[in-house]
Coordinates of C-alpha atoms and ligand atoms in Angstrom, one line a residue:
X1 CA 135.8 242.5 91.4
X2 CA 138.7 241.7 94.6
X3 CA 136.9 239.9 97.3
X4 CA 139.9 239.1 99.6
X5 CA 143.1 239.1 99.8
X6 CA 143.1 235.8 97.4
X7 CA 139.7 235.6 95.7
X8 CA 138.1 237.9 93.5
X9 CA 134.5 237.6 91.3
X10 CA 132.8 237.4 88.8
X11 CA 129.2 238.0 89.5
X12 CA 126.6 237.8 87.5
X13 CA 123.4 239.7 87.2
X14 CA 119.9 238.0 87.1
X15 CA 118.3 237.8 83.7
X16 CA 114.9 239.0 83.5
X17 CA 113.2 235.5 82.2
X18 CA 109.6 234.8 81.8
X19 CA 109.4 232.1 83.6
X20 CA 110.2 234.5 86.8
X21 CA 114.1 234.2 88.5
X22 CA 115.9 230.7 89.1
X23 CA 118.6 233.3 90.6
X24 CA 118.3 235.6 92.8
X25 CA 120.0 237.7 94.1
X26 CA 122.3 236.9 91.0
X27 CA 125.6 234.3 90.6
X28 CA 128.8 234.5 91.8
X29 CA 132.3 232.5 89.9
X30 CA 134.9 232.9 91.6
X31 CA 138.5 233.4 90.9
X32 CA 140.6 231.6 93.9
X33 CA 145.2 232.9 94.1
X34 CA 146.4 234.4 92.9
X35 CA 146.9 236.3 88.9
X36 CA 151.4 236.5 89.1
X37 CA 150.6 233.2 89.5
X38 CA 148.2 230.4 89.4
X39 CA 144.7 230.5 89.9
X40 CA 141.6 227.9 90.6
X41 CA 138.2 228.6 89.3
X42 CA 134.5 227.6 91.1
X43 CA 132.0 226.9 89.1
X44 CA 131.4 227.9 85.3
X45 CA 127.3 229.5 85.4
X46 CA 125.1 229.0 82.1
X47 CA 125.8 227.9 79.5
X48 CA 124.1 230.8 78.2
X49 CA 127.0 232.6 75.9
X50 CA 126.9 235.9 77.2
X51 CA 127.5 234.0 81.3
X52 CA 131.1 232.1 80.1
X53 CA 131.7 235.1 77.7
X54 CA 131.7 238.3 81.3
X55 CA 133.6 235.1 83.3
X56 CA 136.3 235.1 80.0
X57 CA 135.9 238.7 79.8
X58 CA 137.1 238.8 83.9
X59 CA 140.1 236.6 83.5
X60 CA 141.3 238.6 80.5
X61 CA 140.9 242.0 83.4
X62 CA 143.2 240.1 85.0
X63 CA 146.0 239.3 83.0
X64 CA 145.0 236.0 82.2
X65 CA 146.1 234.2 84.2
X66 CA 147.5 230.6 84.3
X67 CA 144.1 228.5 85.6
X68 CA 145.4 225.2 86.2
X69 CA 141.6 223.6 87.9
X70 CA 138.0 224.5 87.4
X71 CA 137.1 223.0 90.7
X72 CA 133.1 222.2 90.4
X73 CA 130.4 223.9 93.6
X74 CA 127.5 219.8 92.1
X75 CA 126.5 219.3 88.9
X76 CA 123.7 221.8 88.6
X77 CA 122.5 223.4 85.0
X78 CA 124.2 226.9 86.3
X79 CA 126.8 225.9 87.4
X80 CA 128.4 223.4 84.7
X81 CA 126.7 225.6 82.1
X82 CA 130.1 227.2 80.4
X83 CA 132.4 224.5 81.2
X84 CA 133.0 222.9 78.1
X85 CA 133.9 225.9 76.0
X86 CA 136.6 227.8 79.4
X87 CA 138.5 224.5 80.2
X88 CA 139.1 225.1 76.5
X89 CA 140.4 228.2 76.8
X90 CA 141.9 227.4 79.8
X91 CA 143.3 224.3 79.0
X92 CA 142.7 222.7 82.2
X93 CA 141.6 220.0 84.2
X94 CA 138.3 219.8 85.9
X95 CA 137.7 217.9 89.0
X96 CA 133.9 217.3 91.2
X97 CA 132.5 215.2 93.2
X98 CA 132.5 211.5 92.1
X99 CA 129.0 211.7 91.8
X100 CA 129.2 213.9 88.8
X101 CA 131.9 212.8 87.1
X102 CA 130.1 210.4 84.4
X103 CA 128.0 213.4 83.2
X104 CA 131.1 216.0 83.0
X105 CA 133.3 213.0 80.9
X106 CA 129.7 213.6 77.9
X107 CA 130.4 216.5 77.6
X108 CA 134.6 216.6 78.8
X109 CA 137.2 214.6 76.5
X110 CA 139.0 212.0 78.1
X111 CA 142.0 212.2 81.0
X112 CA 139.8 215.8 81.6
X113 CA 137.5 215.2 84.5
X114 CA 139.0 213.5 87.8
X115 CA 136.4 213.7 91.0
X116 CA 138.0 215.0 94.4
X117 CA 137.7 213.0 97.8
X118 CA 136.0 214.4 101.0
X119 CA 138.1 216.6 103.0
X120 CA 140.7 216.6 100.9
X121 CA 143.2 218.9 100.2
X122 CA 144.5 221.1 96.8
X123 CA 146.4 222.9 96.6
X124 CA 145.7 226.4 95.0
X125 CA 149.8 228.1 94.9
X126 CA 151.8 228.3 97.4
X127 CA 150.0 230.1 100.0
X128 CA 147.2 229.2 99.5
X129 CA 145.0 225.6 99.6
X130 CA 140.9 224.9 99.6
X131 CA 139.8 222.0 101.4
X132 CA 136.9 220.4 100.7
X133 CA 134.1 218.7 102.1
X134 CA 131.4 216.4 101.0
X135 CA 128.3 218.1 101.8
X136 CA 125.5 216.8 100.0
X137 CA 121.4 216.9 101.2
X138 CA 120.5 220.6 98.2
X139 CA 122.2 217.6 95.7
X140 CA 123.9 214.4 96.1
X141 CA 127.1 215.2 94.8
X142 CA 127.7 218.4 96.4
X143 CA 131.0 219.8 97.2
X144 CA 131.6 223.1 99.5
X145 CA 135.3 224.4 99.6
X146 CA 136.8 225.4 102.4
X147 CA 139.4 228.1 102.1
X148 CA 141.7 227.9 104.9
X149 CA 143.9 230.5 105.4
X150 CA 140.9 233.4 104.8
X151 CA 138.5 230.9 107.1
X152 CA 136.3 231.4 103.7
X153 CA 133.4 229.3 103.0
X154 CA 132.2 228.3 99.2
X155 CA 129.2 227.2 100.4
X156 CA 127.8 226.4 96.5
X157 CA 123.9 226.2 96.7
X158 CA 123.9 225.0 99.9
X159 CA 124.0 228.1 102.2
X160 CA 122.8 230.7 100.1
X161 CA 122.8 234.7 101.2
X162 CA 120.1 235.9 99.8
X163 CA 116.9 233.8 100.3
X164 CA 117.1 229.8 100.9
X165 CA 117.9 226.7 99.4
X166 CA 115.7 224.2 97.6
X167 CA 116.8 220.8 99.1
X168 CA 117.0 217.1 98.2
X169 CA 117.3 215.2 100.9
X170 CA 117.2 217.6 104.1
X171 CA 119.2 214.4 106.5
X172 CA 122.0 215.1 104.3
X173 CA 121.5 218.6 104.1
X174 CA 121.4 219.1 108.0
X175 CA 123.6 217.3 108.4
X176 CA 125.9 219.0 106.2
X177 CA 125.3 222.5 107.5
X178 CA 127.1 220.9 111.0
X179 CA 129.7 220.0 109.1
X180 CA 130.0 224.0 107.8
X181 CA 129.0 224.8 111.3
X182 CA 132.0 223.1 113.0
X183 CA 134.7 224.7 110.4
X184 CA 134.0 227.8 111.8
X185 CA 134.4 230.0 108.8
X186 CA 133.4 234.2 108.4
X187 CA 132.8 234.6 105.4
X188 CA 130.6 232.4 103.6
X189 CA 130.7 233.2 100.0
X190 CA 127.3 231.6 97.8
X191 CA 126.2 231.0 94.5
X192 CA 124.1 232.8 94.6
X193 CA 123.3 236.0 96.4
X194 CA 125.3 238.8 98.4
X195 CA 128.3 238.1 99.8
X196 CA 127.6 236.7 103.6
X197 CA 130.1 238.1 106.0
X198 CA 129.3 236.6 109.1
X199 CA 129.5 233.2 108.0
X200 CA 128.6 231.4 111.1
X201 CA 125.9 233.0 111.8
X202 CA 124.4 232.4 109.3
X203 CA 124.8 228.7 109.2
X204 CA 122.8 228.4 113.3
X205 CA 119.8 230.4 111.3
X206 CA 120.0 227.9 108.9
X207 CA 119.5 224.9 111.2
X208 CA 117.6 226.8 113.5
X209 CA 115.1 227.7 110.9
X210 CA 115.0 224.1 109.7
X211 CA 114.0 223.5 113.4
X212 CA 111.9 225.1 113.9
X213 CA 110.2 224.1 110.7
X214 CA 110.3 221.1 112.0
X215 CA 109.2 221.7 115.8
X216 CA 106.1 223.0 114.1
X217 CA 105.5 219.9 111.5
X218 CA 105.8 217.3 114.9
X219 CA 103.3 220.0 116.8
X220 CA 101.0 219.3 113.5
X221 CA 100.9 215.6 113.7
X222 CA 100.5 215.8 117.7
X223 CA 97.1 218.1 117.0
X224 CA 96.2 216.4 114.6
X225 CA 96.9 213.0 114.9
X226 CA 96.5 211.6 110.8
X227 CA 96.8 213.6 108.9
X228 CA 98.3 214.6 104.4
X229 CA 100.8 216.5 103.0
X230 CA 98.3 219.6 102.2
X231 CA 97.2 218.8 105.5
X232 CA 100.0 219.9 107.4
X233 CA 100.8 222.7 105.4
X234 CA 97.4 224.9 106.6
X235 CA 98.8 224.7 109.3
X236 CA 102.8 225.3 109.6
X237 CA 102.0 228.0 107.1
X238 CA 100.0 231.7 106.9
X239 CA 96.3 231.0 106.2
X240 CA 97.6 233.7 104.3
X241 CA 100.1 231.8 101.5
X242 CA 100.1 233.0 97.9
X243 CA 98.1 230.6 96.5
X244 CA 101.6 230.6 94.4
X245 CA 103.8 229.5 97.4
X246 CA 102.1 226.3 98.5
X247 CA 103.4 224.3 96.3
X248 CA 106.9 225.0 97.1
X249 CA 105.5 224.9 100.7
X250 CA 104.1 221.7 100.5
X251 CA 107.5 220.5 98.8
X252 CA 109.7 221.5 101.7
X253 CA 107.1 219.9 104.8
X254 CA 107.2 216.5 102.9
X255 CA 111.5 216.4 103.6
X256 CA 110.6 217.6 106.4
X257 CA 108.6 214.1 106.6
X258 CA 110.8 212.5 105.1
X259 CA 113.8 212.6 107.4
X260 CA 111.4 212.6 109.8
X261 CA 110.6 208.4 108.7
X262 CA 113.8 208.2 108.4
X263 CA 115.0 209.1 111.5
X264 CA 111.7 206.8 112.8
X265 CA 109.7 209.6 114.4
X266 CA 106.8 208.7 112.1
X267 CA 104.7 206.6 109.6
X268 CA 103.3 206.8 106.4
X269 CA 100.6 205.5 105.5
X270 CA 100.5 206.9 102.3
X271 CA 98.7 209.7 101.6
X272 CA 98.3 209.9 105.2
X273 CA 101.5 210.8 108.3
X274 CA 101.3 210.3 112.3
X275 CA 103.3 210.3 114.9
X276 CA 105.1 207.1 115.2
X277 CA 104.7 205.8 119.3
X278 CA 107.0 203.3 119.0
Ligands
ZN1 ZN1 121.7 224.0 92.7

């Protein structure tokens, strides 16, 4: 479906899975450019044949435009799954962050994969460019792409449409959110979930949400000078927290503690954390 002047989206609904929901709000693969001249494709979805077939069917629906490049946001398997088959159909190059290059080179033939630098400007056609922004945090090979002509930010898994993202390195992640905010995008087009109409407000709310959580954790450590992760979870999260979510909450608290530790604000005497009073 055409969703803006230069952007077209294949939306793949969440599959019913016995393991629960992996992609809240479904997944989006974007075609960017002009179907009459040239386009690029962003991400390639899961490896399931049904996903790749939907992407190829949409390409046909667009009139089988020339695809010059596939650009990858990051190397999680729901973003690079169909890459070998799609590359073969499109006979295009595949661009990604240098940290992902060797992994893709194992799937694709020689000379196909190239690495994209932070701040690199990628020409789509005579009218539009994508600005690549290295934005680690969700993953250390993550790139967001900014369509300057329309002020649209393609955020991969850094910002999602329907839920908050999982984070591997929170310090890097917060820094990446600031980079996204600096570009003041009007819209955010994420890899999962709904399109975001007020991109800048969404990024700000992501930042505030994490800042608030950090304050709560510091508060927990202040009230009780030394605590393990689960005691912090009990302090910060509601008393009636669903037991199934307790592990996820603990993981989240841990990413915050790692950030505070990196910043020298807290001390870890495993398994306990305390405020650093120096
Ligand atoms: Zn991911």
